[in-house]
Amino acid sequence: LVAKFFFDFIRFVLLRFFFFFQAEDGIRDAQESRGLGDVYKRQVSTQSTGVFSNPKMSARRTWSRRFNESLEHDDWGHVIEAEEGYDSLARTIWTAPRDDLELEEQGLIRKLVVGLKLRVASLRGKSGLVPGDMRSLTKVFDELQKDSVSQDCFILDLAEHADEVAAIETELDTVESTGMIKNMDLDGNCTTENHGSSKMLVDGTGIALHIDKIGIKDAESAGYMQPQIKVTLVDAEGNAIEEPQETPQGCGLCVKQHVLFDHKICLRTSLEKLKDMEGCAIFFEFNHYKPDKSMVSTKCYSFMEIDEFSQTRKEVALEICRCEKPTNFRRNAQPKRLSVKDHLNFHLDVLLTR
């Protein structure tokens, strides 16, 4: 009896599996077998029609993840990591396309970027936000992943840091790729001024410098922390003509012996005025942070004299000089090249605008 029951059970199981695989392979209805390739295509097709087909939302989920990582560093007191994370995220958000966004959404993004930059300023020892303030921005990142966006989720009072906010907004307005049709205030309202970020308002020909990359032999192995380019416009005696400007700290990526920046800086002095002042030059210093000495160090620099400017010259490759510490802005001594390799230069684009 036991043996009969055992054989009946085995036969039942085999029959069920036999008809199951027949149905899956399409044998019973005389259809061609789909195979794993078709199953994979079906899965990809299903996914492509879902949330993964929206690149904007995918990017914003990445923003949220990066913010949470920076916030965690901030909570643990990892100052350098938090600063780099917030600053890099602010730049990523601000340079993302925004042409098709409603004014409400553009205003919220602007507030978010200002909030991130305020915390960066605080981590650098200036007045700004504290970690508790940053936790409230989690709601902003959640709001940006919705179809309809409202600024009500932004609860920080930026009026407490009016001077710092003004400086940050000035920095944002110098970025060319804002994606905005007009300049906007913190409430998302269009203002009458239009700095346009494509150029700085100057009386004459404006000079926009797109900092591309700098070639350094140990760019990938040295582990340069918070790399940035400092741009200083000087006269023949080496005196600064206007306030120096810097690329965001930590924005540099290291690829194939080059540190990439992809950042635009607009000079505040017109080309005509500079040509009237003999011996003017623009210096580009490569700075990075040294944690063992708790200081920012200048490794090397390049410079370009105003006489070299022309209406046709756009892409420029400059020799890189070893820094004398301090940098010899007066140019009264022959500089030494950092490297003799021809492919290691400082690359930028010069755009003259009226």
CSV table of C-alpha atoms in Angstrom, one decimal:
chain,number,residue,atom,x,y,z
A,1,LEU,CA,0.0,0.0,0.0
A,2,VAL,CA,2.8,2.4,0.9
A,3,ALA,CA,4.6,1.6,-2.4
A,4,LYS,CA,1.5,2.2,-4.4
A,5,PHE,CA,0.9,5.6,-2.7
A,6,PHE,CA,4.6,6.6,-3.4
A,7,PHE,CA,4.4,5.7,-7.1
A,8,ASP,CA,1.1,7.6,-7.5
A,9,PHE,CA,2.6,10.6,-5.9
A,10,ILE,CA,5.7,10.6,-8.1
A,11,ARG,CA,3.4,10.2,-11.2
A,12,PHE,CA,1.3,13.1,-10.1
A,13,VAL,CA,4.3,15.4,-9.6
A,14,LEU,CA,5.9,14.5,-13.0
A,15,LEU,CA,2.6,15.1,-14.8
A,16,ARG,CA,2.2,18.5,-13.2
A,17,PHE,CA,5.7,19.6,-14.2
A,18,PHE,CA,5.4,18.2,-17.7
A,19,PHE,CA,2.2,20.2,-18.5
A,20,PHE,CA,3.7,23.3,-16.7
A,21,PHE,CA,6.7,23.4,-19.0
A,22,GLN,CA,4.6,22.7,-22.0
A,23,ALA,CA,2.5,25.7,-21.2
A,24,GLU,CA,5.5,27.9,-20.6
A,25,ASP,CA,7.2,27.0,-23.9
A,26,GLY,CA,4.0,27.5,-25.9
A,27,ILE,CA,3.8,23.8,-27.0
A,28,ARG,CA,0.2,23.3,-26.1
A,29,ASP,CA,-1.0,26.3,-28.2
A,30,ALA,CA,1.5,25.7,-31.1
A,31,GLN,CA,3.2,29.1,-30.5
A,32,GLU,CA,6.9,29.8,-31.0
A,33,SER,CA,8.9,29.7,-27.8
A,34,ARG,CA,9.7,33.2,-26.5
A,35,GLY,CA,13.0,32.4,-24.9
A,36,LEU,CA,15.0,34.4,-22.3
A,37,GLY,CA,15.7,37.2,-24.8
A,38,ASP,CA,12.0,38.0,-25.2
A,39,VAL,CA,11.4,37.8,-21.5
A,40,TYR,CA,14.3,40.3,-21.0
A,41,LYS,CA,12.9,42.6,-23.7
A,42,ARG,CA,9.5,42.5,-22.0
A,43,GLN,CA,11.0,43.5,-18.7
A,44,VAL,CA,12.9,46.4,-20.2
A,45,SER,CA,9.9,47.6,-22.1
A,46,THR,CA,7.9,47.5,-18.8
A,47,GLN,CA,10.5,49.5,-17.0
A,48,SER,CA,11.0,52.0,-19.8
A,49,THR,CA,7.3,53.1,-19.5
A,50,GLY,CA,7.6,53.6,-15.8
A,51,VAL,CA,9.5,55.9,-13.4
A,52,PHE,CA,12.9,55.2,-15.0
A,53,SER,CA,11.9,56.9,-18.2
A,54,ASN,CA,11.9,60.3,-16.5
A,55,PRO,CA,15.5,61.6,-16.4
A,56,LYS,CA,14.5,64.7,-14.3
A,57,MET,CA,13.1,62.6,-11.5
A,58,SER,CA,16.0,60.2,-11.7
A,59,ALA,CA,18.4,63.1,-11.3
A,60,ARG,CA,16.4,64.5,-8.3
A,61,ARG,CA,16.5,61.2,-6.6
A,62,THR,CA,20.3,61.3,-7.0
A,63,TRP,CA,20.3,64.8,-5.5
A,64,SER,CA,18.4,63.5,-2.5
A,65,ARG,CA,20.8,60.6,-2.0
A,66,ARG,CA,23.8,62.9,-2.2
A,67,PHE,CA,22.3,65.3,0.2
A,68,ASN,CA,21.6,62.5,2.8
A,69,GLU,CA,25.2,61.4,2.5
A,70,SER,CA,26.5,64.9,3.1
A,71,LEU,CA,24.1,65.4,6.0
A,72,GLU,CA,25.3,62.2,7.6
A,73,HIS,CA,28.9,63.4,7.3
A,74,ASP,CA,27.7,66.7,8.8
A,75,ASP,CA,26.1,65.0,11.8
A,76,TRP,CA,29.2,63.0,12.5
A,77,GLY,CA,31.4,66.1,12.4
A,78,HIS,CA,33.2,65.2,9.1
A,79,VAL,CA,33.7,68.8,8.1
A,80,ILE,CA,35.7,68.4,4.9
A,81,GLU,CA,33.4,65.6,3.5
A,82,ALA,CA,30.3,67.6,4.4
A,83,GLU,CA,31.6,70.8,2.9
A,84,GLU,CA,32.6,69.1,-0.3
A,85,GLY,CA,29.3,67.2,-0.6
A,86,TYR,CA,27.1,70.3,-0.1
A,87,ASP,CA,29.2,72.5,-2.4
A,88,SER,CA,29.3,69.9,-5.2
A,89,LEU,CA,25.6,69.2,-4.9
A,90,ALA,CA,24.7,72.9,-5.0
A,91,ARG,CA,26.7,73.3,-8.2
A,92,THR,CA,25.1,70.3,-9.7
A,93,ILE,CA,21.6,71.5,-8.9
A,94,TRP,CA,22.3,75.1,-10.1
A,95,THR,CA,23.7,74.0,-13.5
A,96,ALA,CA,20.9,71.5,-14.2
A,97,PRO,CA,18.5,72.6,-17.0
A,98,ARG,CA,15.5,74.6,-15.8
A,99,ASP,CA,14.0,76.2,-18.9
A,100,ASP,CA,10.9,74.1,-18.8
A,101,LEU,CA,10.2,74.7,-15.0
A,102,GLU,CA,7.4,76.8,-13.5
A,103,LEU,CA,8.4,79.9,-11.6
A,104,GLU,CA,7.4,78.3,-8.3
A,105,GLU,CA,9.7,75.4,-8.9
A,106,GLN,CA,12.6,77.6,-10.0
A,107,GLY,CA,12.2,79.7,-6.9
A,108,LEU,CA,12.3,76.7,-4.7
A,109,ILE,CA,15.5,75.4,-6.4
A,110,ARG,CA,17.1,78.8,-5.9
A,111,LYS,CA,16.3,78.8,-2.2
A,112,LEU,CA,17.6,75.2,-1.9
A,113,VAL,CA,21.0,76.1,-3.5
A,114,VAL,CA,21.3,79.2,-1.3
A,115,GLY,CA,20.6,77.0,1.7
A,116,LEU,CA,23.3,74.5,0.7
A,117,LYS,CA,25.8,77.3,0.1
A,118,LEU,CA,25.0,78.9,3.5
A,119,ARG,CA,26.0,75.6,5.2
A,120,VAL,CA,29.2,75.5,3.2
A,121,ALA,CA,30.0,79.0,4.4
A,122,SER,CA,29.3,78.0,8.0
A,123,LEU,CA,31.7,74.9,7.6
A,124,ARG,CA,34.3,77.3,6.4
A,125,GLY,CA,34.1,79.4,9.6
A,126,LYS,CA,31.7,82.0,8.4
A,127,SER,CA,28.1,82.8,9.4
A,128,GLY,CA,25.6,80.3,8.0
A,129,LEU,CA,23.3,77.4,8.8
A,130,VAL,CA,23.7,74.6,11.4
A,131,PRO,CA,23.1,70.8,10.9
A,132,GLY,CA,19.6,71.2,12.4
A,133,ASP,CA,18.7,73.7,9.7
A,134,MET,CA,19.9,71.3,7.0
A,135,ARG,CA,17.6,68.5,8.2
A,136,SER,CA,14.6,70.6,7.2
A,137,LEU,CA,15.8,70.6,3.6
A,138,THR,CA,15.0,66.9,3.4
A,139,LYS,CA,11.3,68.0,2.8
A,140,VAL,CA,12.5,70.2,-0.1
A,141,PHE,CA,14.2,67.2,-1.9
A,142,ASP,CA,11.0,65.2,-1.4
A,143,GLU,CA,8.9,68.0,-2.7
A,144,LEU,CA,11.0,68.3,-5.9
A,145,GLN,CA,10.2,64.7,-6.7
A,146,LYS,CA,6.5,65.5,-7.0
A,147,ASP,CA,4.6,66.5,-10.1
A,148,SER,CA,3.4,69.8,-8.5
A,149,VAL,CA,5.9,71.8,-6.4
A,150,SER,CA,5.2,74.3,-3.7
A,151,GLN,CA,7.7,76.6,-1.9
A,152,ASP,CA,5.8,76.1,1.4
A,153,CYS,CA,8.2,73.2,2.3
A,154,PHE,CA,11.1,75.6,2.6
A,155,ILE,CA,10.8,76.8,6.2
A,156,LEU,CA,14.3,78.3,6.8
A,157,ASP,CA,14.4,82.1,7.5
A,158,LEU,CA,17.1,83.3,5.1
A,159,ALA,CA,16.6,86.9,6.3
A,160,GLU,CA,18.8,86.1,9.3
A,161,HIS,CA,21.8,85.8,6.9
A,162,ALA,CA,21.0,88.7,4.5
A,163,ASP,CA,24.6,89.6,3.8
A,164,GLU,CA,25.7,86.1,3.1
A,165,VAL,CA,22.6,85.4,1.0
A,166,ALA,CA,23.4,88.5,-1.1
A,167,ALA,CA,26.9,87.3,-1.7
A,168,ILE,CA,25.7,83.8,-2.7
A,169,GLU,CA,23.1,85.2,-5.1
A,170,THR,CA,25.8,87.4,-6.7
A,171,GLU,CA,27.9,84.2,-7.3
A,172,LEU,CA,24.9,82.4,-8.7
A,173,ASP,CA,24.1,85.2,-11.1
A,174,THR,CA,27.6,84.9,-12.6
A,175,VAL,CA,27.0,81.3,-13.7
A,176,GLU,CA,26.1,81.3,-17.4
A,177,SER,CA,24.1,78.0,-17.5
A,178,THR,CA,21.4,79.1,-15.1
A,179,GLY,CA,18.7,78.0,-17.4
A,180,MET,CA,16.5,81.0,-16.4
A,181,ILE,CA,14.9,83.4,-18.7
A,182,LYS,CA,15.1,86.2,-16.2
A,183,ASN,CA,16.8,86.8,-12.8
A,184,MET,CA,14.7,85.9,-9.8
A,185,ASP,CA,14.6,86.8,-6.2
A,186,LEU,CA,14.3,84.3,-3.3
A,187,ASP,CA,10.5,84.2,-3.6
A,188,GLY,CA,10.7,83.1,-7.2
A,189,ASN,CA,9.5,86.5,-8.6
A,190,CYS,CA,11.1,87.9,-11.7
A,191,THR,CA,13.1,91.0,-11.0
A,192,THR,CA,13.6,94.0,-13.2
A,193,GLU,CA,17.4,93.5,-13.3
A,194,ASN,CA,18.7,91.0,-15.8
A,195,HIS,CA,22.3,90.3,-15.0
A,196,GLY,CA,22.0,87.4,-17.4
A,197,SER,CA,24.6,85.0,-16.5
A,198,SER,CA,26.0,85.0,-20.0
A,199,LYS,CA,28.0,88.1,-19.3
A,200,MET,CA,28.7,90.6,-16.5
A,201,LEU,CA,27.3,94.1,-17.1
A,202,VAL,CA,30.3,96.2,-18.0
A,203,ASP,CA,30.7,99.4,-19.9
A,204,GLY,CA,32.3,98.0,-23.0
A,205,THR,CA,33.5,94.6,-24.0
A,206,GLY,CA,33.0,92.0,-21.3
A,207,ILE,CA,35.4,89.1,-20.7
A,208,ALA,CA,34.0,85.7,-19.8
A,209,LEU,CA,36.5,82.9,-18.9
A,210,HIS,CA,35.3,79.3,-19.1
A,211,ILE,CA,37.8,77.4,-16.9
A,212,ASP,CA,38.0,73.9,-18.5
A,213,LYS,CA,40.9,71.9,-17.0
A,214,ILE,CA,44.5,71.9,-15.8
A,215,GLY,CA,47.0,69.3,-16.6
A,216,ILE,CA,49.0,67.9,-13.6
A,217,LYS,CA,51.2,64.8,-13.7
A,218,ASP,CA,49.9,63.5,-10.4
A,219,ALA,CA,46.4,64.7,-10.7
A,220,GLU,CA,44.9,61.3,-10.0
A,221,SER,CA,47.4,59.9,-7.5
A,222,ALA,CA,48.0,63.0,-5.3
A,223,GLY,CA,44.5,63.2,-3.9
A,224,TYR,CA,44.2,66.9,-4.1
A,225,MET,CA,41.5,68.0,-1.6
A,226,GLN,CA,39.0,70.8,-2.5
A,227,PRO,CA,40.8,71.8,-5.7
A,228,GLN,CA,39.9,75.1,-7.2
A,229,ILE,CA,41.1,77.8,-9.5
A,230,LYS,CA,41.6,81.4,-8.2
A,231,VAL,CA,41.4,84.1,-10.9
A,232,THR,CA,43.1,87.4,-10.1
A,233,LEU,CA,43.3,90.4,-12.5
A,234,VAL,CA,46.4,92.5,-11.8
A,235,ASP,CA,48.1,95.5,-13.1
A,236,ALA,CA,51.8,95.9,-14.2
A,237,GLU,CA,52.9,96.2,-10.5
A,238,GLY,CA,51.0,93.0,-9.5
A,239,ASN,CA,48.2,94.8,-7.7
A,240,ALA,CA,44.7,93.4,-7.9
A,241,ILE,CA,42.5,95.5,-10.1
A,242,GLU,CA,39.3,93.8,-8.9
A,243,GLU,CA,38.3,91.3,-6.2
A,244,PRO,CA,39.7,87.8,-7.1
A,245,GLN,CA,37.1,85.1,-8.0
A,246,GLU,CA,37.3,81.4,-7.4
A,247,THR,CA,35.7,78.3,-8.8
A,248,PRO,CA,33.7,76.3,-6.2
A,249,GLN,CA,35.9,74.2,-3.9
A,250,GLY,CA,35.8,70.5,-4.6
A,251,CYS,CA,34.3,70.9,-8.1
A,252,GLY,CA,37.4,69.4,-9.7
A,253,LEU,CA,37.3,65.8,-11.0
A,254,CYS,CA,40.6,64.1,-11.9
A,255,VAL,CA,40.7,62.3,-15.3
A,256,LYS,CA,43.8,61.3,-17.3
A,257,GLN,CA,46.3,63.6,-15.6
A,258,HIS,CA,43.9,66.5,-15.6
A,259,VAL,CA,41.7,68.2,-13.0
A,260,LEU,CA,38.4,69.2,-14.6
A,261,PHE,CA,36.5,72.3,-13.5
A,262,ASP,CA,34.0,73.3,-16.3
A,263,HIS,CA,33.2,76.6,-14.6
A,264,LYS,CA,32.7,80.1,-16.0
A,265,ILE,CA,33.9,83.4,-14.4
A,266,CYS,CA,33.1,86.8,-15.7
A,267,LEU,CA,35.5,89.7,-15.1
A,268,ARG,CA,34.0,93.0,-13.8
A,269,THR,CA,36.4,95.2,-15.8
A,270,SER,CA,35.9,95.8,-19.6
A,271,LEU,CA,38.5,94.9,-22.1
A,272,GLU,CA,38.8,98.5,-23.3
A,273,LYS,CA,39.6,99.7,-19.8
A,274,LEU,CA,42.2,97.0,-19.3
A,275,LYS,CA,44.0,97.8,-22.5
A,276,ASP,CA,44.3,101.4,-21.4
A,277,MET,CA,46.2,100.1,-18.4
A,278,GLU,CA,49.6,98.8,-19.7
A,279,GLY,CA,50.9,95.5,-18.4
A,280,CYS,CA,47.6,94.0,-17.1
A,281,ALA,CA,47.4,90.2,-16.8
A,282,ILE,CA,45.0,87.5,-15.5
A,283,PHE,CA,46.5,84.9,-13.2
A,284,PHE,CA,45.0,81.4,-12.6
A,285,GLU,CA,46.2,79.8,-9.4
A,286,PHE,CA,45.6,76.1,-8.7
A,287,ASN,CA,44.8,75.9,-5.0
A,288,HIS,CA,44.1,72.8,-2.8
A,289,TYR,CA,43.6,72.1,0.9
A,290,LYS,CA,46.3,70.5,3.0
A,291,PRO,CA,44.6,68.9,6.0
A,292,ASP,CA,47.9,68.1,7.8
A,293,LYS,CA,48.7,71.9,7.8
A,294,SER,CA,45.1,73.1,8.0
A,295,MET,CA,45.7,75.5,5.1
A,296,VAL,CA,45.1,76.2,1.5
A,297,SER,CA,48.2,75.8,-0.7
A,298,THR,CA,49.0,77.1,-4.2
A,299,LYS,CA,50.7,74.4,-6.2
A,300,CYS,CA,51.1,76.1,-9.6
A,301,TYR,CA,49.7,78.9,-11.7
A,302,SER,CA,49.2,80.2,-15.3
A,303,PHE,CA,48.8,83.7,-16.5
A,304,MET,CA,47.6,85.5,-19.7
A,305,GLU,CA,48.4,89.1,-20.5
A,306,ILE,CA,45.7,91.3,-21.8
A,307,ASP,CA,47.6,92.1,-25.0
A,308,GLU,CA,47.1,88.4,-26.0
A,309,PHE,CA,43.3,88.8,-26.2
A,310,SER,CA,41.7,89.0,-29.6
A,311,GLN,CA,38.2,88.7,-31.1
A,312,THR,CA,39.0,85.4,-32.7
A,313,ARG,CA,40.9,83.6,-30.0
A,314,LYS,CA,38.6,81.4,-27.9
A,315,GLU,CA,40.3,78.2,-27.0
A,316,VAL,CA,43.5,78.9,-25.0
A,317,ALA,CA,46.2,76.5,-23.6
A,318,LEU,CA,48.6,78.2,-21.2
A,319,GLU,CA,51.9,76.9,-19.8
A,320,ILE,CA,51.8,76.0,-16.1
A,321,CYS,CA,54.3,77.6,-13.9
A,322,ARG,CA,55.7,76.3,-10.6
A,323,CYS,CA,54.5,78.6,-7.7
A,324,GLU,CA,57.0,80.7,-6.0
A,325,LYS,CA,54.8,81.1,-2.9
A,326,PRO,CA,53.6,83.8,-3.0
A,327,THR,CA,52.7,83.9,-6.7
A,328,ASN,CA,54.9,86.4,-8.6
A,329,PHE,CA,52.1,88.7,-9.9
A,330,ARG,CA,54.7,91.4,-10.8
A,331,ARG,CA,56.3,89.0,-13.4
A,332,ASN,CA,59.7,90.4,-12.6
A,333,ALA,CA,61.5,87.0,-12.8
A,334,GLN,CA,61.5,84.2,-15.3
A,335,PRO,CA,58.9,81.6,-14.1
A,336,LYS,CA,59.8,77.9,-14.1
A,337,ARG,CA,57.5,75.4,-15.9
A,338,LEU,CA,55.9,72.8,-13.7
A,339,SER,CA,56.2,70.1,-16.3
A,340,VAL,CA,57.9,69.9,-19.7
A,341,LYS,CA,55.2,67.6,-21.1
A,342,ASP,CA,53.4,69.3,-23.9
A,343,HIS,CA,50.0,67.9,-23.1
A,344,LEU,CA,50.0,69.2,-19.5
A,345,ASN,CA,48.6,72.8,-19.9
A,346,PHE,CA,46.0,75.0,-18.4
A,347,HIS,CA,42.9,75.1,-20.7
A,348,LEU,CA,40.2,77.7,-20.9
A,349,ASP,CA,37.9,79.4,-23.3
A,350,VAL,CA,37.8,83.2,-23.7
A,351,LEU,CA,34.5,84.8,-24.8
A,352,LEU,CA,34.3,88.5,-25.5
A,353,THR,CA,30.8,89.9,-25.3
A,354,ARG,CA,29.2,93.3,-25.8
